[in-house]
XYZ file of C-alpha atoms in Angstrom:
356
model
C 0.000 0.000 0.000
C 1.100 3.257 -1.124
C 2.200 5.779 1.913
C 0.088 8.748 0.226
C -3.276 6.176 0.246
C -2.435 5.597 4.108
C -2.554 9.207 5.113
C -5.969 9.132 3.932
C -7.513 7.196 6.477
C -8.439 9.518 8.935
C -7.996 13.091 7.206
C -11.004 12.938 5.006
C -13.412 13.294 8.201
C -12.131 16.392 8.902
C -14.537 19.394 8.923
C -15.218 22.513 10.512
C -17.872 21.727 12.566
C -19.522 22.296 16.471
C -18.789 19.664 18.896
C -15.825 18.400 16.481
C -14.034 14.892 16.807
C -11.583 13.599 15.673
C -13.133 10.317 14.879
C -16.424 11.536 14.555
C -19.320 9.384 12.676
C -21.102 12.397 11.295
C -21.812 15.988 11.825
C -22.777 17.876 14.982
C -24.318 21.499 15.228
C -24.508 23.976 17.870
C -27.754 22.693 19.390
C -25.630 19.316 20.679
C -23.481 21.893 22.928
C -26.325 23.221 24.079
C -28.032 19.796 24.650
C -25.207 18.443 26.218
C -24.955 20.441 29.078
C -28.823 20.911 29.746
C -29.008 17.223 29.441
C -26.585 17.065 32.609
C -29.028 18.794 35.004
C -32.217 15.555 34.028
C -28.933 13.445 34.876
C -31.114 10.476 37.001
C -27.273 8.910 37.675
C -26.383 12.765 39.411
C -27.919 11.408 42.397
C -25.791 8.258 42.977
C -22.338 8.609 44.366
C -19.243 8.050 42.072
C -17.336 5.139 42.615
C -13.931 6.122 43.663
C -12.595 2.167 44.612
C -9.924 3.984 47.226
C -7.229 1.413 47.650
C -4.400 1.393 50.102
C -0.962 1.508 48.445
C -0.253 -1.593 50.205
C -2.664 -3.125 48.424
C -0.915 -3.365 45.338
C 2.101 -5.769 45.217
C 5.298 -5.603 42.653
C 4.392 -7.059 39.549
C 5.634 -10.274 38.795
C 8.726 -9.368 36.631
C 9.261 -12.640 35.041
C 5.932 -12.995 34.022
C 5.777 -9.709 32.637
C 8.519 -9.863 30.085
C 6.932 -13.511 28.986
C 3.577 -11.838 28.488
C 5.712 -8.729 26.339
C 7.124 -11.446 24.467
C 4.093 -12.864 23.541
C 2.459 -9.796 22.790
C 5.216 -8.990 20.457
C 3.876 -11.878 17.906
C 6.497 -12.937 16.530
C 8.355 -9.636 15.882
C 11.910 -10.449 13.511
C 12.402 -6.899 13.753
C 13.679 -6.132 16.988
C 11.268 -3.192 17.614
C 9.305 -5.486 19.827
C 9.255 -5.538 22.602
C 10.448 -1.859 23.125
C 14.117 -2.291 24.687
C 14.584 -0.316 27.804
C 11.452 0.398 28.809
C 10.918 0.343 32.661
C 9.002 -2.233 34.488
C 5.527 -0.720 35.859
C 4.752 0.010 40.102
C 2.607 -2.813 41.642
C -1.084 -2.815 40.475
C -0.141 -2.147 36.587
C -3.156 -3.317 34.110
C -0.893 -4.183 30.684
C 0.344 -6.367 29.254
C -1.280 -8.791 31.984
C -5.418 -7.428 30.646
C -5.914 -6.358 27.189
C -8.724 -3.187 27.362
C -11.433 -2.773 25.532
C -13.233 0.121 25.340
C -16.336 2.225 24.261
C -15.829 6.002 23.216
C -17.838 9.056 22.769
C -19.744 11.161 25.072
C -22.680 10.331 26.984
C -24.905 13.296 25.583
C -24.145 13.064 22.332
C -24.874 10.199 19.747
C -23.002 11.125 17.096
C -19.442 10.944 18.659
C -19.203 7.672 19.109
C -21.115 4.053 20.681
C -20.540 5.746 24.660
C -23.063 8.175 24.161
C -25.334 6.696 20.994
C -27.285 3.917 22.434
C -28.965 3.992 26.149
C -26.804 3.796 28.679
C -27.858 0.073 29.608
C -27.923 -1.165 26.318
C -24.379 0.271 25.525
C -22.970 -1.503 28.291
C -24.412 -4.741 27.504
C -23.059 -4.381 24.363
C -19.445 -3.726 25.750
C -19.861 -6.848 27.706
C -20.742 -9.022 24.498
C -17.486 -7.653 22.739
C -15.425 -7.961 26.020
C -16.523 -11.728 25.611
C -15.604 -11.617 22.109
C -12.081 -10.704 22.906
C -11.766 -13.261 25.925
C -12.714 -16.046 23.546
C -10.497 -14.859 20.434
C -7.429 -14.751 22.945
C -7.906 -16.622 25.743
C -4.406 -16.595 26.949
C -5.095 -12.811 27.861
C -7.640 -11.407 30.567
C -10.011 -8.579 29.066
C -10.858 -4.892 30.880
C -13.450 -3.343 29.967
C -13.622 0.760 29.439
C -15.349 3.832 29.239
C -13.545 6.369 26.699
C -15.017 9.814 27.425
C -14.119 12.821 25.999
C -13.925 15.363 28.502
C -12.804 18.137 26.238
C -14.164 18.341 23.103
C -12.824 20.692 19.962
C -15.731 22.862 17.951
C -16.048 24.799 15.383
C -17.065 28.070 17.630
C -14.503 29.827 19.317
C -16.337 30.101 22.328
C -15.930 33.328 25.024
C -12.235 32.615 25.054
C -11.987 31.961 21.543
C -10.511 28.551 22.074
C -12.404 26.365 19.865
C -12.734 23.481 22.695
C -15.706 22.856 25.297
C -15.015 21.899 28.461
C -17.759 18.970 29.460
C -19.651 19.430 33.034
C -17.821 17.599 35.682
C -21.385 16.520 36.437
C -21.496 14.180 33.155
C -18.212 12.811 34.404
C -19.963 12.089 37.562
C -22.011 10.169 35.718
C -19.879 8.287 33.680
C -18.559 6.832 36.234
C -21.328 5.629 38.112
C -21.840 3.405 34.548
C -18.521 2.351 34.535
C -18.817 1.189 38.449
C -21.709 -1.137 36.957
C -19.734 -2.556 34.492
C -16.683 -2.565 36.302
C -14.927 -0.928 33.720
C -12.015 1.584 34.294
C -12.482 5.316 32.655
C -10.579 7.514 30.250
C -10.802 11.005 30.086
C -9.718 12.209 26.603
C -8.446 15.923 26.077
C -8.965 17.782 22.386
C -7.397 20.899 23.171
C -8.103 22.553 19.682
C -6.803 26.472 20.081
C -5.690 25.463 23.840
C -2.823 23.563 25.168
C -2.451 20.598 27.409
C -0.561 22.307 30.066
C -4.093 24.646 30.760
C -6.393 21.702 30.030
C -4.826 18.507 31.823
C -4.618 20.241 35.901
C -8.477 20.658 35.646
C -9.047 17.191 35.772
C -6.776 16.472 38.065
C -9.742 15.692 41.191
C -10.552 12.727 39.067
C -7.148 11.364 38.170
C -6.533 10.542 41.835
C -8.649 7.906 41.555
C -6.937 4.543 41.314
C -9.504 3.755 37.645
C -9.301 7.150 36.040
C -7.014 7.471 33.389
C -5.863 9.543 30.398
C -5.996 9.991 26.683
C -4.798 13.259 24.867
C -5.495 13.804 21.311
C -2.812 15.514 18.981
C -5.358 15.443 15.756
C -6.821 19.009 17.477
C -3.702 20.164 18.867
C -3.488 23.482 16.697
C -0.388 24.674 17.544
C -0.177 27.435 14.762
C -3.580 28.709 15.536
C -5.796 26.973 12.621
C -9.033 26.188 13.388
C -9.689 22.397 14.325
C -11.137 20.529 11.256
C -9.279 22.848 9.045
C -5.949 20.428 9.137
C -4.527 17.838 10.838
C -2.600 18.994 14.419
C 0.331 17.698 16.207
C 2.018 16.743 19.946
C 5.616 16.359 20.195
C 7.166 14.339 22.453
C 7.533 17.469 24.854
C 3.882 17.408 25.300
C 3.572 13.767 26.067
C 6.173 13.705 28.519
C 4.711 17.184 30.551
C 1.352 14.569 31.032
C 3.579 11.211 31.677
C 5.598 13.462 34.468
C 1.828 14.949 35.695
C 0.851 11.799 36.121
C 3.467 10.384 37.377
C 3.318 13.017 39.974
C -0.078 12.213 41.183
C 0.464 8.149 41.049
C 3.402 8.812 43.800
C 1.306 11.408 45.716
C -1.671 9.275 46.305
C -0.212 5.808 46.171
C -1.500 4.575 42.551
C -1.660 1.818 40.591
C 0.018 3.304 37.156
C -2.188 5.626 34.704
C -2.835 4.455 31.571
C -1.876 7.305 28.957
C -3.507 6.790 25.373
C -1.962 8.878 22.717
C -3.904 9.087 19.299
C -2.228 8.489 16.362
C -2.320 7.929 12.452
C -0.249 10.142 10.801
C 3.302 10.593 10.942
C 3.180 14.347 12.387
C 0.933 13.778 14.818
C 3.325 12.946 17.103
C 7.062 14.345 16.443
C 10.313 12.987 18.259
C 8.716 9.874 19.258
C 12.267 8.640 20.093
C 12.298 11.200 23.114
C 9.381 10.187 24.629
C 10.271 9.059 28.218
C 8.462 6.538 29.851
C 8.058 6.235 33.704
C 7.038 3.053 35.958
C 4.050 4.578 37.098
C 2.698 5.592 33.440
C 2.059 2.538 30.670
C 2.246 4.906 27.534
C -0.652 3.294 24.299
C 0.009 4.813 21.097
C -3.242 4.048 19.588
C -3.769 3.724 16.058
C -6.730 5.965 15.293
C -7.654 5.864 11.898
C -10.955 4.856 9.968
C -11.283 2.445 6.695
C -11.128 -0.815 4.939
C -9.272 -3.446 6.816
C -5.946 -2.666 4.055
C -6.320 0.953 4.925
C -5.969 0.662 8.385
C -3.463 -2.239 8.060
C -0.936 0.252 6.377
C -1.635 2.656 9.092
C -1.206 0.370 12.015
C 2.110 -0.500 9.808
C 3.515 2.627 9.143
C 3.187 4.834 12.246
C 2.557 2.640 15.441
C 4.770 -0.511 14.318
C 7.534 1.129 12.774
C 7.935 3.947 15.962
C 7.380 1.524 18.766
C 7.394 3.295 22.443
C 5.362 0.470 24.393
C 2.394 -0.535 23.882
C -0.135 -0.127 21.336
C -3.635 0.222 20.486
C -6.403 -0.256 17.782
C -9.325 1.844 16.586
C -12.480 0.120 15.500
C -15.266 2.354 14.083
C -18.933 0.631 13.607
C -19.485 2.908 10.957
C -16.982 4.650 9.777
C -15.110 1.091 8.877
C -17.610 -0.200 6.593
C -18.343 2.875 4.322
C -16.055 1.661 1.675
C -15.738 -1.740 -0.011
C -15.180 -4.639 1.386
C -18.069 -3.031 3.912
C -16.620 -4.500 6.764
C -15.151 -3.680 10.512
C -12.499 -6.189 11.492
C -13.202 -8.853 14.010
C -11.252 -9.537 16.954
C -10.143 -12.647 15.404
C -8.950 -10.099 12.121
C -6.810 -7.711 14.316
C -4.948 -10.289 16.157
C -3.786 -12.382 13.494
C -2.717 -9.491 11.438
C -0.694 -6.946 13.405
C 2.729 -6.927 15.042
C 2.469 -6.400 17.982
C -0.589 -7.666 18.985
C -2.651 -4.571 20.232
C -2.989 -4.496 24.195
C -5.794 -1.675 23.831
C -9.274 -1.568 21.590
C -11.069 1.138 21.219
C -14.544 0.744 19.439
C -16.679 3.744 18.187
């Protein structure tokens, strides 16, 4: 597949629109902002308490190290390239979710059906449906143990500037209430996901930081609405370098050793090659397991050559894979790749899913 074809697997959703994301399925218009935060206040889940599963650091014991490197080998697949596993890397603090679960998670926002499976079917009905693909994954590797997830974007870029004229909406802490009050019921861990748009990640990040002290709150930042040069999100495809990846791995590191945490999971979006710049000074930290997560929509070849070209080929951990229930099936062959698909076709075998 040709390099130039690749690039296109993502960048063709792009438009300049309210309530914009990156992986969006279709349009949104001003109305959903205003939607979204009125439909916070008829929250029925506002009135149950937030599970916040305080642990004692004592209750988290070293990992087993010889068990861990087996389980990197094996995630690996086979790797002849030496790329995998990632030389170097440190082992994780006790209490560390990867390699030893694969996740598998649903993303969008609760209030909005049109950025993704999280917030398009009823909130029951969504999580029984994680649960069926969380059993899909068991069975298709049974060798690994499956987490389930709740992907929520917390920040979301639009197409108005807003009062500040920073092209991002900041989501009620009340709908993160109640996102995790669903993910208590499905004992699923959370991510909060960042689109900083006309922002940066240094004024975005610290706001969320009441939540991150919990031990199954963790973090995603998005470098497709990073728009460092002041273009409006949608209008091109933005960028993080490495410098902004390790300012969150050190904040979180920070508040793992300040409140006795298991490590933070830190997804970083990916499918182009300047999304993320300097990968090779990215530096990694035992209390932060760092997902580069291939992000892009398409055919199964499409999204193959992505997965090949930008997450394989500039390893850092671990990785991750996109799966889009519509977006995947718009072109010919018409069809979203099974869990069966992804594992026997990518090196290394992704340790996080991500279904929208």
């Amino acid at each position: 597949m040709k390099l130039k074809t690749v690039l296109l697997s993502a960048s063709l959703v792009l438009s300049s629109i309210l309530l914009l994301n990156s992986c969006s399925q279709s349009g949104s218009s001003k109305t959903d902002t205003k939607k979204t935060a009125a439909a916070v206040k008829g929250d029925s889940a506002q009135a149950e308490t937030a599970d916040t599963l305080s642990v004692k650091k004592s209750d988290y014991p070293p990992i087993d190290k010889k068990l861990y490197d087996s389980l990197m080998k094996f995630n690996a697949h086979g790797d002849t390239t030496g790329r995998w596993p990632v030389k170097n890397t440190p082992y994780p603090i006790g209490g560390a979710i990867l390699p030893f679960k694969r996740v598998v998670a649903f993303y969008g926002n609760l209030y909005s059906k049109k950025m993704g499976i999280l917030g398009e079917l009823p909130p029951n009905e969504m999580l029984a449906k994680l649960k069926g693909e969380v059993k899909h994954w068991e069975k298709a590797d049974p060798k690994t143990p499956v987490q389930p997830a709740l992907h929520y974007i917390a920040v979301v870029a639009q197409g108005d500037g807003g009062k500040d004229g920073k092209f991002r909406y900041r989501m009620p802490f009340k709908q993160i209430d109640s996102v995790l009050v669903l993910a208590k019921k499905a004992h699923a861990i959370v991510f909060l996901d960042v689109q900083v748009a006309l922002s940066n990640i240094r004024a975005e990040l610290p706001l969320l930081e009441k939540y991150l002290e919990l031990p199954q709150v963790h973090f995603g930042m998005d470098p497709e609405f990073s728009m460092k040069d002041g273009t409006h999100p949608g209008k091109k495809i933005g960028t993080y370098d490495a410098d902004d990846i390790n300012y969150v791995s050190d904040y979180l590191t920070k508040i793992v050793k300040k409140n006795g945490l298991p490590p933070k999971i830190l997804i970083v979006h990916r499918f182009t090659k300047k999304m993320v710049t300097n990968y090779k000074n990215i530096k990694l930290h035992p209390e932060v397991q760092l997902v580069m997560d291939m992000d892009g929509w398409g055919e199964p070849d499409l999204k193959t050559g992505t997965y090949r070209y930008f997450i394989n080929q500039e390893p850092v951990q671990f990785t991750g894979f996109k799966l889009f229930y519509k977006n995947d099936i718009k072109k010919a062959p018409h069809h979203m790749l099974t869990p069966e698909e992804v594992l026997s076709r990518y090196k290394p075998y992704p340790i996080y899913i991500q279904y929208q």
